[in-house]
Amino acid sequence: MARMTPSEAFVETLAANGVTEIFGIMGSAFMDAMDIFAPAGIRLIPVVHEQGAAHMADGYSRVSGRHGVCIGQNGPGISNCVTAIAAAYWAHSPVVIVTPETGTMGQGLGGFQEANQLPMFEEFTKYQGHVNNPKRMAEFTARCFDRAMSEMGPTQLNIPRDYFYGDIDVEIPQPMRVDLGPGGDRSLDKAADLIAQARFPVLLSGGGVVMGDSIEDCVALAERLACPVANSYLHNDSFPASHPQWTGSLGYHGSKAAMKLMNRADVIIALGTRLGPFGTLPQYGIDYWPKDAKIIQIDADHRMLGLVKNISVGICGDAGASARALLARIRDRELACDANRDERTRTTAEEKAAWEQELNEWHHEKDDYSLEMIQEHEREPGNWLSPRRVLRELEKAMPEDVMVSTDIGNISAVANSYLRFERGRSFLAPMSFGNCGYSLPTMIGAKCAVPDRPAVAYAGDGAWAMSMVEIMTAVRHGIPVTAVVFHNRQWGAEKKNQVDFYGRRFVAGELNQAGSEDFSDIARAMGAEGVRIDQIDQVGTALSEAVDAQMNDGKTTVIEVMCTRELGDPFRRDALSKPVRHLAKYKDFV
């Protein structure tokens, strides 16, 4: 036991958990602790807006496998973080948000910046630690860090601001990490028996494979089965794209090859995935999820097993450990799928080749509305570019070992077809929370954690405007990133719904149709490099030069790409249908 202040106990516990960076905005609520961050080896990185801080903590944790930490002033500072913590929750990111609170003697009196902060985060945290006595500061702080890692999700540490002061006797807890096993023998044996009977197994590699650093284990299991491997939705980095058994991502704007091969499966091995509903919806008019396939679902959270899909076997275990245990059971066993191994390999290669050819030739969206937009832009000044052609050129120019984040939105969603990775912890997206303003701050956090990897953020112009001010954070604090802004002057994903379901009655979906807003100019005003391009042969060169400037000169660059207003498939075909109007004055809108 040592004598110290609660602030010192808090900071010492952060240090014990390896915290070296915290994202946030300074505030009087935690100033006593902030005063000793630097001597403890902790860098507070000031952001422009607290939502950006929590997104940065998310990106930091996702690419490093360590905690991401954010903090802010009580009340408005903390409430600004809610959206980003929700995104981290659905990404299973071990973020710790520290929420200093109104002092205990003022609570309930309606004082300055007072708020009840625990209910704000209740739905989006795995654990909430509320310091109810200064003597328990280190205990609750340590528990928040332990729970974030053991349950793979955000935790909240709530501290009344007067509890940073005083003198206490305390022992700083050491981090506690829990090893996850492969699952129970009974469920593993049953799964192995199902696999042995499969004639066309398909492996679905999910986020748990990435979070468990288990891609090699996934590859070994897949190679024994010679089966197609699909990435689960927005986990394009869960299996190496250069591997012949890789087929691409399922879900919204994913790979047709992966979907068609999944449709043939008689046994699906869902490794490290909760099988989220949005990631298995029909796409391109293909209702690809097989109706009669046996499903083996493996997830570290037993509550996810069988939650979305009816399954034949559920295994509660670590993705890597489970893959190794299954491989040990089938390695030397006679499998039904061995008999048609060559045929399955050939079918996989053919479907992949057909999809690549389609992407090569898919220069424009083919629906009537998009064709009209192409014709409209051909009559206008400028040479605005097809989003799909831009995405293909970006893919070709993407550097090795790149990290990419995508925002929510139409073009960012279409990018799902074009993003391929060779290692895990490379692809960051807002997952099923789907909030705008995600990609830039998240990538800044990722770059802070892994500065030797190229960092690229994709965003449409609508989402970009929500968080572009964090370019100042990147410039001010020497965290260089490259951002690609697809400028098509509209809220594209929602506008597509108005095209398909509401007779092209556009309400609130248009941004600046003339394209006069110059985001490259705004970037330069914030101290970054800014490039605006409207020629297809400029795309790859612009990305290569920006990444070179990022890695060699420490420069942040915003590449603004002037795009046509073509629109991909609708975003919410699962949630919308043609409207019915009952009142006479609405009859023309049926």
Phi, psi and omega in degrees: 000135179236150178273127179198173175275160175301325176300316179294322178295320177299309183293320178297326178289322173302313181298322179297333179266013174076020181286124177239343178225140173228137179256136179170191174236133184301154179198156182294337185296333181230024187295329180294321176287318181301328181300335182245015174301309186301313178298337179271004179082022182249129180258120173272120181259105181290136180250178178273324182218141187296332175300321177299324180298314181291323175297320178297319177298323177298307179300320179302314184287325185291324181269341182263335187077007179249178176294143162253140186233136175224159185206158178196177178290147180300156178078247186297325178298316181288318182296334177295344184270351191302312183302316183290325177293325176297319177297319178295326179299313182284347174266000180058043182265131181281068179269137173250117176258124179263122186239087173302144189235161173312143180300153187297329182280351179249358184292136180087000183258358180072038181282184184296127177057032178277139176203151174274101195271340180290315179299331181303323188250003187304318184285340190243021177229151177276336180202143175238115177259118179249117181287107183261001177200134182305330181293344182258014183304308183294322181300308182291323179298313180297320182295322178298320179291319179296316183291325179301322181279320183288329181253001177049068177184172182293148170230157182242131174248108185257124188229115171304135191295337178280352181274003174280349189249160178114195177228135179222158170259126189210149170248127183283118180292146174271150181303142178244120180242134184256127175279136177262141181265186184277350188110177183282150181299322183297313181291325177294318179296318180296319178296319179297321177296318178297316180298320181298332182271349186288137175260335177221074178285148174229135180257129177252112185264120188250189182297332178296333176293320179290311184295331178269007183049049190242023183297321179299323178292321178296317179298316181298317179294317181296320182292326176296325182270345186051042186256155171297147178235123176253147171276140171291164188305125178065022171238052182297347180263016184269001176201137185296129185291339180279350182287136183298340180270352177292137180235353179107186189268145168277176172088193188305121180054038178271209186264125175296326178299313180298319183292316181293322178288322176299323181298337181271354188293139168258339172223128177249126174259102183268097190262111177069043180216144178274358180058048182306145187297325183288339181273000180233015180288154173304146180214147184056026183076011181256115173271081197273342185292122186292134186284330188249006182289145171280135182245126171254112182252130181238121181210146180287344179253112184297338181289343180275342186290118179074009184290318185258316181244146171291129185240158178268324179220133173245130180240118177269101183191170175292138185302313182293314180296321179293318179299319179294320180293320178293318179299319178298328182281335185246353187307311185255015183265149175284123183247143179299327183286349177294330185292329181243030183304310183294320180297318181293320178297318180294317179298318178300313181297321181293317180294321178296317180296320179296319180292318178298320178296319178297317178297321179299324185266351185274079184275330182222152171292148192255357180287161185301318182298314181296321178298322177295321180293323178297314180297321179298315183288333177293339179268355184255159175295155183094166184230063188294150197252148174291128180306319182295321177295321178297315182296323178293319179293322176298318178301315181296326184268358186296130182287161176295151175061026183285152167250132181233135171244144175238144175274181173271149181141169190296306183290321177299325177291317178299331179301339179304331180284342192244354184265121182229144185222157180255346181217162180285174180058043183238341186236124183236126179217160185284007174055212188281354174284327169060045181267146175285159178082016187276316201292315185295304181297325179297319179289329175298317177297320179296316180295324177298321181286323184229078187292344183270006177251141175297141185233122183229132179243134175254138174204146168281166186294330178293308179295324182301320183296339181285333186224010185297339180297342178288353168305325178297324177298314180299317182288314184299324190247015173063045177241079190286135176223167175243127180244136175248118182252119179270106187264096178240008168064036181195160167274086194295316185298316180285326179298325178298326175295322178292329176293313189276330188243342188233030171058031180061030174272096189275122178233116171068011182267344184274138171257224181276102186295331183281348181071024184282341174292124185250097183288335176292323176294317178298321178299317179296325178294334179269004175097003179262173170279147179226131181228129175246128183233146177218021176235134186296329181283357176272342191296303182297319180297318180298317180294315181299316181292323180293317179294321176299317178294325177295312188280328186258331184243359179067031184257139172268136181230138172251119177259112180263118182253120181279112187248152171292171181264030172297152183228135177283189181305153181297149185283326187234052175300335180285344190239358184234153173212168181301131183286154173242127180250131185258333182277144186301321184292347178258007189298330181285354183254013180284000000 
